[in-house]
Short mmCIF file of C-alpha atoms in Angstrom, two decimals:
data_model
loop_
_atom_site.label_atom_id
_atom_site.label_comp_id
_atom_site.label_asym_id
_atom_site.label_seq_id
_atom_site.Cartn_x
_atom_site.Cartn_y
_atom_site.Cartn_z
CA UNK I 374 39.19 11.93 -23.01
CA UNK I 375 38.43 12.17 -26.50
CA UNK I 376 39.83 13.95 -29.03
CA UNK I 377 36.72 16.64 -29.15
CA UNK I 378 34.53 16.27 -26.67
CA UNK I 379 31.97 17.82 -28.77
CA UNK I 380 31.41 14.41 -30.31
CA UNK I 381 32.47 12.89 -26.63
CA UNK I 382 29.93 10.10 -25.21
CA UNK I 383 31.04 11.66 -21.70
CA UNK I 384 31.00 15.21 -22.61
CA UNK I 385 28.82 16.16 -25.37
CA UNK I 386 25.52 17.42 -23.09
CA UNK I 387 28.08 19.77 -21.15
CA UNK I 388 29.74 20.96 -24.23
CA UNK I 389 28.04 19.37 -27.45
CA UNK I 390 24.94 20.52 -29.21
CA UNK I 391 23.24 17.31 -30.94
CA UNK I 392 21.47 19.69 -33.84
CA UNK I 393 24.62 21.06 -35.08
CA UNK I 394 26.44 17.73 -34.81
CA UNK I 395 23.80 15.98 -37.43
CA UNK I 396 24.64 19.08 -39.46
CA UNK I 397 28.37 18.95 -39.39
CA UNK I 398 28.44 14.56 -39.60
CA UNK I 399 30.25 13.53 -42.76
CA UNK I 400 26.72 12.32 -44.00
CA UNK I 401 25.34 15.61 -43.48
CA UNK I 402 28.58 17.13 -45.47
CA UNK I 403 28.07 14.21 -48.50
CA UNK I 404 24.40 14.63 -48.90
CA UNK I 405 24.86 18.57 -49.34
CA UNK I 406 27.65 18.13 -51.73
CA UNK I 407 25.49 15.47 -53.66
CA UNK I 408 22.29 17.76 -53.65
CA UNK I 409 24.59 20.90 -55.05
CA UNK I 410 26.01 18.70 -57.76
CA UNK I 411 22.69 17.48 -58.34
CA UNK I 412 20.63 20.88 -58.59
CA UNK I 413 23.26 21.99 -60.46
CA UNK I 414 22.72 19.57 -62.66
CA UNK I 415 19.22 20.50 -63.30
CA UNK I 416 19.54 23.95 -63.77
CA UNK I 417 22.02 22.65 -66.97
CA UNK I 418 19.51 21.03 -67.61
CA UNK I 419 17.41 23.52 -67.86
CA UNK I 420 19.44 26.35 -69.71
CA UNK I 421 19.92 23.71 -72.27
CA UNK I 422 23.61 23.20 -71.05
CA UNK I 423 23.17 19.46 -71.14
CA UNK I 424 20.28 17.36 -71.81
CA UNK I 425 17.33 17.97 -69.59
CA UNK I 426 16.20 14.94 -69.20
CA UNK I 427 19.89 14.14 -67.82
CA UNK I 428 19.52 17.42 -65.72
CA UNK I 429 16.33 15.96 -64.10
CA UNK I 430 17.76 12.50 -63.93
CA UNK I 431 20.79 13.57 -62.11
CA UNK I 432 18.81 15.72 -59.38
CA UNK I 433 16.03 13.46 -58.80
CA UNK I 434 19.12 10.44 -58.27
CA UNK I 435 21.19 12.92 -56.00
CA UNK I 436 18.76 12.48 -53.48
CA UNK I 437 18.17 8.97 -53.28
CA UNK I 438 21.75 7.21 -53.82
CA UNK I 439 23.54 6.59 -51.20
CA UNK I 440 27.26 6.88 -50.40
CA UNK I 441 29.40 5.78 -47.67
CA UNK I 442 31.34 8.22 -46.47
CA UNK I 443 33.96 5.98 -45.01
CA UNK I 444 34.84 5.28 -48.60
CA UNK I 445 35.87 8.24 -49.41
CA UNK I 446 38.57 8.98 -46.64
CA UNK I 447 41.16 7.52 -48.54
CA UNK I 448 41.16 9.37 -52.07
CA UNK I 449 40.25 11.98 -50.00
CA UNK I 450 43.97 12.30 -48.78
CA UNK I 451 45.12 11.38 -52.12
CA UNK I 452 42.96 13.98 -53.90
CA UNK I 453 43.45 16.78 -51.39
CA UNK I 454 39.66 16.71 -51.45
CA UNK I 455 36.55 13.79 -51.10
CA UNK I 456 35.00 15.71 -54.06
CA UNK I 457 36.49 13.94 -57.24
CA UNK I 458 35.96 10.74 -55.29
CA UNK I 459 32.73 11.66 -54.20
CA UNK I 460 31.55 12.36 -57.86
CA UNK I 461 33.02 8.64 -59.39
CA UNK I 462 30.92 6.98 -56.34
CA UNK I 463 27.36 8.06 -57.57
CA UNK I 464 28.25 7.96 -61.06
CA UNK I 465 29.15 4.07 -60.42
CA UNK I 466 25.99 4.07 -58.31
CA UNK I 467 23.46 5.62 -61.05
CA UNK I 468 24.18 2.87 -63.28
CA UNK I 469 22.78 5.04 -66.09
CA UNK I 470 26.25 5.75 -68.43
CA UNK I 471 23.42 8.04 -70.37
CA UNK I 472 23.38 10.29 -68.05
CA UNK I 473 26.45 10.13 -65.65
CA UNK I 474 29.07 11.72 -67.71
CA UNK I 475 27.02 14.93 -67.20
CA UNK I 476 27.33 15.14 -63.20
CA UNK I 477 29.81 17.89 -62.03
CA UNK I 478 29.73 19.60 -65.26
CA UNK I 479 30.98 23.75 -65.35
CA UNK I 480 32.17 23.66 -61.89
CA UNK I 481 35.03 22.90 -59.49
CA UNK I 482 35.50 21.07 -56.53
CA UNK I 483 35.60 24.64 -54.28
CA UNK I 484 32.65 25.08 -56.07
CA UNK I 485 30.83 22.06 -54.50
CA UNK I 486 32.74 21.83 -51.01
CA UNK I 487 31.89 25.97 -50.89
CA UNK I 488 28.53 25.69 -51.32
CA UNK I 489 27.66 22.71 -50.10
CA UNK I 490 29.12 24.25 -46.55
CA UNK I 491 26.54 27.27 -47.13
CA UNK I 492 23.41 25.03 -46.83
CA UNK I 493 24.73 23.63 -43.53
CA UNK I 494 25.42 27.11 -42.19
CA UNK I 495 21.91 28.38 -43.43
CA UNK I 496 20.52 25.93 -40.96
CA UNK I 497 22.77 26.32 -38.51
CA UNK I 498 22.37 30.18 -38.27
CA UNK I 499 18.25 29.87 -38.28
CA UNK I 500 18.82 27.23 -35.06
CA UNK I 501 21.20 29.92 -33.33
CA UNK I 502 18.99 32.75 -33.85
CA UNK I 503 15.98 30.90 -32.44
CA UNK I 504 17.98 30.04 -29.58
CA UNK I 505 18.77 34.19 -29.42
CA UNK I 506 14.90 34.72 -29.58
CA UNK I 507 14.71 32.40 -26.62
CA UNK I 508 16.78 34.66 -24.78
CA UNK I 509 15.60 37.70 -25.52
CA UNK I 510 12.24 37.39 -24.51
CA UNK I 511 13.47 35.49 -21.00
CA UNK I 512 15.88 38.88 -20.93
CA UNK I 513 12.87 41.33 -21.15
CA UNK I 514 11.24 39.40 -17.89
CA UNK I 515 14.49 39.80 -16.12
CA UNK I 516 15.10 43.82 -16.89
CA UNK I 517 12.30 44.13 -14.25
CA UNK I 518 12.70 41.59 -11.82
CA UNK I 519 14.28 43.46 -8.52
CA UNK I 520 15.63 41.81 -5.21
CA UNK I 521 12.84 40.92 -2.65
CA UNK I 522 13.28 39.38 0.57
CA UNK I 523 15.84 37.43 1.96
CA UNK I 524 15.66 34.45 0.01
CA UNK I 525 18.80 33.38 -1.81
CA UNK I 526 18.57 34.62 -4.85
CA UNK I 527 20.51 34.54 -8.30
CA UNK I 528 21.43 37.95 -8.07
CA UNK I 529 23.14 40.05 -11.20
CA UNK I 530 23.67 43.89 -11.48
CA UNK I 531 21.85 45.74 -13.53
CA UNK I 532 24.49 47.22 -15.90
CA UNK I 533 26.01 43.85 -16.98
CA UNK I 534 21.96 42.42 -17.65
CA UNK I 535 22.15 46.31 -19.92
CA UNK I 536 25.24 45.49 -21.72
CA UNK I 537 24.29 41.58 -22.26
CA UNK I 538 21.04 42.46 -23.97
CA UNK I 539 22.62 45.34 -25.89
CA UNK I 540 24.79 42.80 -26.55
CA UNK I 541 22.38 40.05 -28.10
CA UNK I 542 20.05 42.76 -29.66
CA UNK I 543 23.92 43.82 -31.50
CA UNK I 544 24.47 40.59 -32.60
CA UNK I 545 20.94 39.58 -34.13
CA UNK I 546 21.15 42.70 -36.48
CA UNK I 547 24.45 41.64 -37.61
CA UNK I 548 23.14 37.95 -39.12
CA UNK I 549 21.12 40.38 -41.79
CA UNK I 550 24.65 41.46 -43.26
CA UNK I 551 26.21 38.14 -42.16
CA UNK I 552 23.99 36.00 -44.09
CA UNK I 553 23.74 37.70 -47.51
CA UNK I 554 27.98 37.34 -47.16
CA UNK I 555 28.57 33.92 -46.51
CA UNK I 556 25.52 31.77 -47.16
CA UNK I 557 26.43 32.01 -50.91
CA UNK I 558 26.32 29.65 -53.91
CA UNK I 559 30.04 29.44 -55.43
CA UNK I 560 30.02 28.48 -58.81
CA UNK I 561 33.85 28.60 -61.51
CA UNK I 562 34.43 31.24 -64.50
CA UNK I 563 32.56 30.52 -67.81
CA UNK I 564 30.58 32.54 -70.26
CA UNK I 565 27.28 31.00 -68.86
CA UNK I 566 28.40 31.53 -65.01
CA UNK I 567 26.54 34.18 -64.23
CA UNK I 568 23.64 33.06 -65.31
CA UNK I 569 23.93 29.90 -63.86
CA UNK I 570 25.11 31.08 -60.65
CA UNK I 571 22.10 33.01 -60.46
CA UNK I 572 19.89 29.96 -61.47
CA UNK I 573 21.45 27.94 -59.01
CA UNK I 574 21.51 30.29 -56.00
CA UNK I 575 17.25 30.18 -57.02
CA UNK I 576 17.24 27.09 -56.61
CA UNK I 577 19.11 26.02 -53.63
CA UNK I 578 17.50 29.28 -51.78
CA UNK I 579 21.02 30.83 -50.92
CA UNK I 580 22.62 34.38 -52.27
CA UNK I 581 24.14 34.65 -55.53
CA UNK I 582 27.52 36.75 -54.86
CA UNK I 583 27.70 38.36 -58.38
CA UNK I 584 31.23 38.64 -59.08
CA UNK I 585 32.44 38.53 -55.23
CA UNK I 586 34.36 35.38 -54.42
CA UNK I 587 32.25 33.84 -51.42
CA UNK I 588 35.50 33.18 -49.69
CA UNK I 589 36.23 35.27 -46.30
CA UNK I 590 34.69 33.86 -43.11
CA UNK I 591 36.29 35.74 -40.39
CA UNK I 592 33.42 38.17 -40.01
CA UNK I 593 31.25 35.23 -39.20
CA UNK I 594 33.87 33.32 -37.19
CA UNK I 595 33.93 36.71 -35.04
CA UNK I 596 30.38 36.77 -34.94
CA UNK I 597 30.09 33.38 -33.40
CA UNK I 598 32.71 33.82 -31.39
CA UNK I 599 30.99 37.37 -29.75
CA UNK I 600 28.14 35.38 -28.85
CA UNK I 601 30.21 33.08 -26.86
CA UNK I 602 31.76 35.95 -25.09
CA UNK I 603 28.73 37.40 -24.45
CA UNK I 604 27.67 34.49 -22.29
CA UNK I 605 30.89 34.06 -20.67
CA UNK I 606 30.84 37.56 -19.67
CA UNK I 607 26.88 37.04 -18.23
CA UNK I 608 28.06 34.23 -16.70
CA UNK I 609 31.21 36.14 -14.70
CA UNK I 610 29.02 38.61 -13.61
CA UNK I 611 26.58 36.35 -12.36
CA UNK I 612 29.23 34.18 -10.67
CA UNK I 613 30.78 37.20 -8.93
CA UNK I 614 27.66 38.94 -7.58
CA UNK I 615 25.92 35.46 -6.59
CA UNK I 616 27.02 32.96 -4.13
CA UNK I 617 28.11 29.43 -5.75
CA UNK I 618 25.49 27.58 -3.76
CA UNK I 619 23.03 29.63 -5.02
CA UNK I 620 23.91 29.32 -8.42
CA UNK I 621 24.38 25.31 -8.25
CA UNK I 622 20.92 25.18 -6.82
CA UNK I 623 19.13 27.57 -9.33
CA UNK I 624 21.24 26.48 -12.63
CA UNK I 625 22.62 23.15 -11.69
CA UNK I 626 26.49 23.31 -11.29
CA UNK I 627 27.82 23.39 -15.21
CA UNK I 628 26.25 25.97 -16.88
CA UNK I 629 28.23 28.91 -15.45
CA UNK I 630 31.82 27.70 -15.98
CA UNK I 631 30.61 25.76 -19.23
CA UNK I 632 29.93 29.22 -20.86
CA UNK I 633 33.47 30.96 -19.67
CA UNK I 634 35.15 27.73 -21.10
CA UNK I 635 32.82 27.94 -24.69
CA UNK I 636 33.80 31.63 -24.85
CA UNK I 637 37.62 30.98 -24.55
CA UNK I 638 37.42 28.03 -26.84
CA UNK I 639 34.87 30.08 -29.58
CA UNK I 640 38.18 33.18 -29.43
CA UNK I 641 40.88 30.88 -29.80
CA UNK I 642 39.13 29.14 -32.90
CA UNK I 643 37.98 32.37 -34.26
CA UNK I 644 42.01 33.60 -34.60
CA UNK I 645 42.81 30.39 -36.11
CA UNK I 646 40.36 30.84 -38.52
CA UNK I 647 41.47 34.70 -39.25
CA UNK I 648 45.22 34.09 -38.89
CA UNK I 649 46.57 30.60 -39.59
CA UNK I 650 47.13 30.44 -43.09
CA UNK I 651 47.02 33.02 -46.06
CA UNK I 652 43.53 33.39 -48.00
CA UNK I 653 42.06 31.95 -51.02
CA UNK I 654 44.58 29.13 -50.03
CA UNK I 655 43.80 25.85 -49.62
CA UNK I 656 45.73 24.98 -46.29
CA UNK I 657 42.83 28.18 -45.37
CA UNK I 658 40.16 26.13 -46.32
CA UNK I 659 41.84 23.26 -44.58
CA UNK I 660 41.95 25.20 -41.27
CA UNK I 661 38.15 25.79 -41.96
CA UNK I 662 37.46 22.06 -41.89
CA UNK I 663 39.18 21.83 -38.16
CA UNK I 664 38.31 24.95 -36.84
CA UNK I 665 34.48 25.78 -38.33
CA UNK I 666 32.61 22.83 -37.42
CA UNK I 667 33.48 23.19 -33.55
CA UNK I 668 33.19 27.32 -33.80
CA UNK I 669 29.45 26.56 -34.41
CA UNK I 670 28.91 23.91 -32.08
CA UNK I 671 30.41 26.24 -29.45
CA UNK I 672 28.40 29.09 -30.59
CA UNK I 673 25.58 27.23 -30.95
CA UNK I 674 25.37 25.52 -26.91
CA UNK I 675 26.71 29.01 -25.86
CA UNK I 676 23.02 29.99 -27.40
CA UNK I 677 21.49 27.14 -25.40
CA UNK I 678 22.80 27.99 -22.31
CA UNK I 679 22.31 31.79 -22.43
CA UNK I 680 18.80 31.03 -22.96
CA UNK I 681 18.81 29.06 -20.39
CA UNK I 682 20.32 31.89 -17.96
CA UNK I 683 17.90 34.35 -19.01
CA UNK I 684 14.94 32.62 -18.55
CA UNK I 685 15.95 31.66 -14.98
CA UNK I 686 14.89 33.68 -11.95
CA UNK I 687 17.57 36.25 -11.79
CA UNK I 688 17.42 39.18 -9.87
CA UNK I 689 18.48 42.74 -10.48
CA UNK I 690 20.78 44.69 -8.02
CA UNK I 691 18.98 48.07 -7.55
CA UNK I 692 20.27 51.09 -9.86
CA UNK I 693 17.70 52.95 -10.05
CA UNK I 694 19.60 55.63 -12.78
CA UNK I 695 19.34 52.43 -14.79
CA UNK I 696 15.37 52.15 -14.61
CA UNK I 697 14.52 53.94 -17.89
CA UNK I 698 17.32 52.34 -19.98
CA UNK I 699 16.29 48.82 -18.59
CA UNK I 700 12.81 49.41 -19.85
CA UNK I 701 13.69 50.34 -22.72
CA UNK I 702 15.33 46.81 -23.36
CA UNK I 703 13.11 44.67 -21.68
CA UNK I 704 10.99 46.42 -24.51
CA UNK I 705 13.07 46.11 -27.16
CA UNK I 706 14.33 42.72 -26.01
CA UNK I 707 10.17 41.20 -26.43
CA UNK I 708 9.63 43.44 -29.75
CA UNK I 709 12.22 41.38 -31.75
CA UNK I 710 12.03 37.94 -29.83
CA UNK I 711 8.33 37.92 -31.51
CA UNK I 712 9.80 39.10 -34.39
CA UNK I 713 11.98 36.10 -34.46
CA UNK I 714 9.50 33.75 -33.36
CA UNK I 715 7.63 34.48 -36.06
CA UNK I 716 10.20 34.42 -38.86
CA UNK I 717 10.33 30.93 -37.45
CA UNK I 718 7.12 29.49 -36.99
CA UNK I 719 6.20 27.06 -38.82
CA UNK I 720 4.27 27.51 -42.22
#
């Protein structure tokens, strides 16, 4: 067994989710650090803060040189941080002493590691909520699906399909405080910051936090983590009310007891993230690094697989005090999966 099996040859299609693994690689991490530093530089650039030609030099360079990540492991330890290390590789690389000195100018390495995290998360949050737009509008066809026949059926009562999509309807209106929160630019004190905060957050198409330290995570780490428990709880229900054979043959025999294991993993990881170490500390953002990565991924397949749930041929037990509030969701349920669908269609 490895020692995630999120990045397990064996394990990651039960468990993994190969979109948020390219996000969270340690080229993904290096090439958003590198772009920061590099827009960064540009907006200096820019304001006049260093020369622009330098400014333009540096961005355009950010995005072509290439850096082993490997290579930075070591001074990595040494530093606390890859970012100092990170900073003398493309310098060497640019082989322009004209304009390298001017790289990683007016901010800190927090700065960098902070934001650079925020343009991973942007993309991971806009792949999660498609995934909840998936499963909305599969949860709309289900709200008035009823039990015919005798055939074996994946059967589910109507109040937990109620609470689930109250549930996932909850938790899309919570990314629009979520996002504005944590997907952030973080930029250090200076006479010029604000400006250049402001500039930068432009540019890189994330918030600009004023004077708010872009710091706290738990409401997003409890975020993700609800959304694993909501398909853990789905999937209980669904296990109790349906017999296994039935389940096997309409789901296949891992998606059920994959989701109760995600949402167990997402809650643990979530109170290691709120509780392990005090905040603004660096041993904090050093729990982050173990514990965020892997809170996304297991968001992000619990997503997957709740889709996957909801858009296959489940079956309502009969409540028929239920009707009215189960047409109201199935409405409300299609209403903002086409609103999602087209926040993220392309063009």
């Amino acid at each position: 067994m490895s020692v995630t099996p999120f990045d397990s040859a064996l394990y990651r299609d039960l468990f993994g989710d190969a979109e948020i693994a390219r996000l969270f690689s340690d080229t993904a991490e290096v090439r958003a650090m590198m772009l920061v530093m590099g827009t960064l530089a540009k907006v200096q650039g820019q304001a006049g803060d260093i020369p622009e030609i330098s400014g333009a030099f540096l961005h355009r360079a950010a995005m072509e040189v290439q850096v082993d990540p490997a290579a930075l492991s070591r001074p990595a330890w040494e530093a606390g941080t890859p970012v100092p290390a990170l900073v003398e590789a493309v310098r060497a690389a640019l082989n322009a002493p004209e304009h390298a000195p001017y790289l990683f100018r007016g901010a800190t390495e927090h700065d960098i590691r902070d934001t650079a995290r925020a343009l991973r998360l942007r993309q991971a949050l806009m792949l999660v909520e498609a995934r909840l737009g998936t499963a909305l509008g599969g949860l709309a066809a289900v709200c008035g699906r009823k039990e015919t026949g005798s055939a074996p059926q994946l059967r589910v009562p109507a109040q937990a399909v109620l609470d689930w999509g109250k549930a996932l309807l909850r938790l899309h209106d919570q990314l629009k405080t979520l996002r504005p929160a944590c997907l952030c630019v973080s930029l250090g004190a200076g006479e010029q910051t604000p400006a250049r905060r402001s500039a930068l957050a432009t540019a890189l198409g994330l918030g600009d936090p004023g004077d708010a330290t872009p710091r706290d995570l738990s409401p997003l780490a409890d975020w993700l983590s609800e959304l694993a428990a909501s398909g853990g709880k789905i999937a209980s229900a669904l296990q109790a009310h349906s017999p296994a054979e039935t389940a096997i043959a309409i789901l296949g025999p891992s998606p059920l007891p994959a989701l109760m294991a995600l949402s167990g993993h997402a809650t643990a990881l979530a109170s290691a993230m709120a509780h392990s170490q005090p905040a603004q500390s660096e041993a904090l953002r050093l729990a982050e690094y173990l514990a965020l990565p892997q809170l996304v991924a297991t968001a992000a397949r619990s997503a997957t697989l709740i889709s996957a749930i909801a858009s296959a041929p489940l079956t309502l037990t009969p409540d028929p005090a239920l009707d009215e509030d189960l047409a109201g969701l199935a409405q409300a349920a299609r209403d903002r999966a086409r609103r999602i669908a087209e926040t993220h269609a392309p063009g």
